[in-house]
Amino acid sequence: MHSILISGAAQGIGAAIAQLFYRQGYRVGIYDIHLTQAQQLAEQLGERAHAGLLDVADYASWQAALSDFCQWAGELNILVNNAGILYSGAFEDTPIEAHHRTMAVNVNGVLNGCHAALPYLKQASFARVINLSSASAIYGQADLISYSASKFAVRGITEGLDIEWQKYGIRVLDVMPLFVQTAMVKDMDAATIQNMGVHLSTEDVAQVVYQQATVKDSILTNTHRAVGLKAKTLMQLSSISPQWLNRLSNSLLAKRH
């Protein structure tokens, strides 16, 4: 029986991932800075679910969480770096502390998780890492500067480690959704979300995470998977369009009406 540890799993996308993998027979680790919510979800799911405290920006917290999980589950097969935060609005109107916090959680959280988990992943019979990137990592997004930048970093971490960890037989992949119906996007101050809309559910993202986590390892397995038609279209167009056209299209999407 394979196991999965999900960061930021108490609610939103993380909770949907936990629920889906539990239904598929996995041992599921629900780790979050909100411990009570994580414990409640684990109790709802059943005996193959285990909750724990995790502050992804704290490396020692990762070490404790991984030790706790592997003592319970036996081994770590799939790590999902899902925890993330978002601040929206004009760059200069967003406190610098908020920009720094975004990087600490969204970027350092992934670095910490991958680094601390590697010894456990190397010992597993099957191992894979799935990172939550975003369609915001296709082109830098106005009014979402630090969030977009953090997801570009996640994309880079994913690409680099997917190559570097071939020697261990570990694939490192990501998923790149557009806006998802979660508390994170509620009252967002960014014209892009108003122009593009919110059409993805947490279950939509969970399904693609499951596909990335279970797809047969092959040279043809894509490191990145866009989630939803709009994200797929934007990703495809950005790869073939000249830079000036990418800038123009993103400027139009960021225009306030």
Coordinates of C-alpha atoms in Angstrom, one line a residue, residues 9-215:
A9 CA -3.9 19.5 3.4
A10 CA -6.5 20.7 5.9
Q11 CA -8.6 22.5 3.4
G12 CA -8.9 23.5 -0.3
I13 CA -6.9 21.8 -2.9
G14 CA -4.9 19.8 -0.3
A15 CA -8.0 18.4 1.3
A16 CA -9.4 17.4 -2.1
I17 CA -6.1 15.6 -2.9
A18 CA -6.2 13.8 0.5
Q19 CA -9.8 12.7 -0.1
L20 CA -9.1 11.4 -3.6
F21 CA -5.9 9.4 -2.7
Y22 CA -7.7 8.0 0.3
R23 CA -10.5 6.7 -1.9
Q24 CA -7.8 5.1 -4.1
G25 CA -6.5 3.1 -1.1
Y26 CA -3.4 5.1 -0.1
R27 CA -2.1 5.9 3.4
V28 CA -2.6 9.6 3.5
G29 CA -0.7 12.1 5.6
I30 CA -2.7 15.3 6.2
Y31 CA -0.2 17.9 7.4
D32 CA -1.0 21.6 7.9
I33 CA -0.2 24.6 10.1
H34 CA -3.9 24.3 11.1
L35 CA -3.6 21.1 13.1
T36 CA -7.2 21.0 14.4
Q37 CA -8.6 21.1 10.9
A38 CA -6.1 18.5 9.7
Q39 CA -7.1 16.2 12.5
Q40 CA -10.8 16.7 11.8
L41 CA -10.3 15.7 8.1
A42 CA -8.2 12.7 9.1
E43 CA -11.0 11.5 11.4
Q44 CA -13.6 12.0 8.7
L45 CA -11.5 9.9 6.2
G46 CA -10.7 6.9 8.5
E47 CA -7.9 4.7 9.8
R48 CA -5.7 5.2 6.7
A49 CA -5.4 8.9 7.3
H50 CA -3.0 10.6 9.7
A51 CA -2.8 14.2 10.7
G52 CA 0.2 16.3 11.8
L53 CA 1.4 19.8 12.4
L54 CA 3.6 21.3 9.6
D55 CA 4.9 24.9 9.1
V56 CA 6.4 24.5 5.6
A57 CA 8.6 27.6 6.1
D58 CA 10.3 25.9 9.0
Y59 CA 12.8 23.2 8.0
A60 CA 12.8 21.6 11.5
S61 CA 9.0 21.4 11.3
W62 CA 9.4 19.4 8.0
Q63 CA 11.9 17.1 9.7
A64 CA 9.5 16.4 12.5
A65 CA 6.6 15.9 10.2
L66 CA 8.4 13.5 7.9
S67 CA 9.7 11.4 10.9
D68 CA 6.2 11.3 12.3
F69 CA 4.6 10.3 9.0
C70 CA 7.1 7.6 8.1
Q71 CA 6.9 6.0 11.6
W72 CA 3.2 5.7 11.0
A73 CA 3.1 4.8 7.3
G74 CA 6.3 2.8 7.0
E75 CA 7.6 4.7 3.9
L76 CA 7.0 7.9 1.9
N77 CA 6.1 7.2 -1.7
I78 CA 4.5 10.5 -2.8
L79 CA 5.2 14.0 -1.5
V80 CA 2.8 16.7 -2.6
N81 CA 4.1 20.3 -1.9
N82 CA 0.7 22.0 -1.9
A83 CA 0.9 24.6 0.9
G84 CA 0.8 28.1 -0.5
I85 CA -0.5 31.6 0.2
L86 CA -1.5 34.5 -2.1
Y87 CA -1.6 38.3 -1.7
S88 CA -3.1 40.4 -4.5
G89 CA -3.2 44.0 -5.4
A90 CA -0.8 46.6 -6.6
F91 CA 2.8 45.7 -5.9
E92 CA 3.6 48.9 -4.0
D93 CA 0.4 48.8 -1.9
T94 CA 1.2 45.3 -0.6
P95 CA 3.4 45.4 2.5
I96 CA 6.9 44.1 1.9
E97 CA 6.4 41.7 4.7
A98 CA 3.6 40.1 2.7
H99 CA 5.8 39.7 -0.3
H100 CA 8.5 38.1 1.9
R101 CA 5.9 35.8 3.5
T102 CA 4.8 34.6 0.1
M103 CA 8.3 33.6 -0.8
A104 CA 8.9 31.9 2.6
V105 CA 5.8 29.7 2.2
N106 CA 5.6 29.2 -1.5
V107 CA 9.2 28.8 -2.4
N108 CA 11.1 28.0 0.8
G109 CA 8.3 25.6 1.7
V110 CA 9.0 23.6 -1.5
L111 CA 12.7 23.7 -1.0
N112 CA 12.4 22.6 2.6
G113 CA 10.0 19.8 1.7
C114 CA 12.1 18.4 -1.1
H115 CA 15.3 18.6 0.8
A116 CA 14.0 17.1 4.0
A117 CA 12.1 14.3 2.2
L118 CA 14.9 13.1 0.0
P119 CA 16.3 10.5 2.5
Y120 CA 12.9 9.0 2.9
L121 CA 12.1 9.0 -0.8
K122 CA 15.4 7.3 -1.7
Q123 CA 14.5 4.4 0.6
A124 CA 11.0 3.9 -0.9
S125 CA 10.0 1.2 -3.4
F126 CA 8.4 3.9 -5.5
A127 CA 8.9 7.7 -5.1
R128 CA 7.5 10.8 -6.7
V129 CA 7.2 14.5 -5.9
I130 CA 4.3 16.6 -7.1
N131 CA 4.6 20.4 -6.7
L132 CA 1.7 22.8 -7.0
S133 CA 2.8 25.5 -9.5
S134 CA 0.3 27.7 -11.3
A135 CA -0.7 29.1 -14.6
S136 CA 0.7 32.3 -13.1
A137 CA 4.1 30.8 -13.9
I138 CA 3.5 31.0 -17.6
Y139 CA 3.9 34.8 -17.7
G140 CA 4.4 37.2 -14.8
Q141 CA 1.0 38.5 -13.6
A142 CA 0.2 42.1 -12.7
D143 CA -1.3 42.5 -9.2
L144 CA 0.1 39.1 -8.3
I145 CA 3.8 39.9 -8.4
S146 CA 5.2 37.8 -5.6
Y147 CA 2.7 35.0 -6.0
S148 CA 3.5 34.7 -9.7
A149 CA 7.3 34.9 -9.0
S150 CA 7.0 32.2 -6.4
K151 CA 5.3 29.9 -8.8
F152 CA 8.0 30.6 -11.4
A153 CA 10.4 29.4 -8.7
V154 CA 8.4 26.3 -8.1
R155 CA 8.5 25.6 -11.8
G156 CA 12.3 26.0 -11.9
I157 CA 12.7 23.8 -8.8
T158 CA 10.6 21.1 -10.4
E159 CA 12.4 21.1 -13.7
G160 CA 15.9 21.1 -12.1
L161 CA 15.1 18.3 -9.6
D162 CA 13.3 16.2 -12.2
I163 CA 16.6 16.0 -14.0
E164 CA 18.9 15.9 -11.0
W165 CA 17.0 13.1 -9.2
Q166 CA 16.9 10.8 -12.2
K167 CA 19.9 9.1 -10.5
Y168 CA 17.6 8.1 -7.7
G169 CA 14.7 7.0 -9.8
I170 CA 12.5 9.9 -8.5
R171 CA 10.4 11.9 -10.8
V172 CA 9.6 15.5 -9.7
L173 CA 6.5 16.9 -11.5
D174 CA 4.1 19.8 -11.1
V175 CA 0.6 20.8 -11.9
M176 CA -0.3 24.3 -13.2
P177 CA -3.9 25.3 -12.6
L178 CA -5.5 28.7 -13.3
F179 CA -7.8 30.1 -10.6
V180 CA -9.5 27.5 -8.4
Q181 CA -12.6 27.8 -6.3
T182 CA -11.0 28.1 -2.9
A183 CA -10.8 30.7 -0.1
M184 CA -7.5 31.8 -1.5
V185 CA -9.1 33.6 -4.5
K186 CA -12.0 35.1 -2.5
D187 CA -11.9 38.9 -2.8
M188 CA -8.8 38.8 -4.9
D189 CA -7.7 42.3 -6.1
A190 CA -6.5 41.4 -9.6
A191 CA -8.2 42.2 -12.9
T192 CA -7.0 38.9 -14.3
I193 CA -9.3 36.8 -12.2
Q194 CA -12.2 39.1 -13.2
N195 CA -11.4 38.7 -16.9
M196 CA -10.6 35.0 -16.8
G197 CA -13.1 33.9 -14.2
V198 CA -12.9 31.0 -11.8
H199 CA -13.9 27.7 -13.4
L200 CA -11.8 25.0 -11.7
S201 CA -12.8 23.1 -8.7
T202 CA -10.4 21.6 -6.1
E203 CA -11.4 18.2 -7.4
D204 CA -10.3 19.1 -10.9
V205 CA -6.8 19.9 -9.6
A206 CA -6.8 16.8 -7.4
Q207 CA -7.5 14.6 -10.4
V208 CA -4.5 16.0 -12.3
V209 CA -2.3 15.6 -9.3
Y210 CA -3.4 11.9 -9.2
Q211 CA -2.6 11.5 -12.8
Q212 CA 0.9 13.0 -12.4
A213 CA 1.5 10.9 -9.3
T214 CA 0.5 7.6 -11.0
V215 CA 1.4 8.1 -14.7

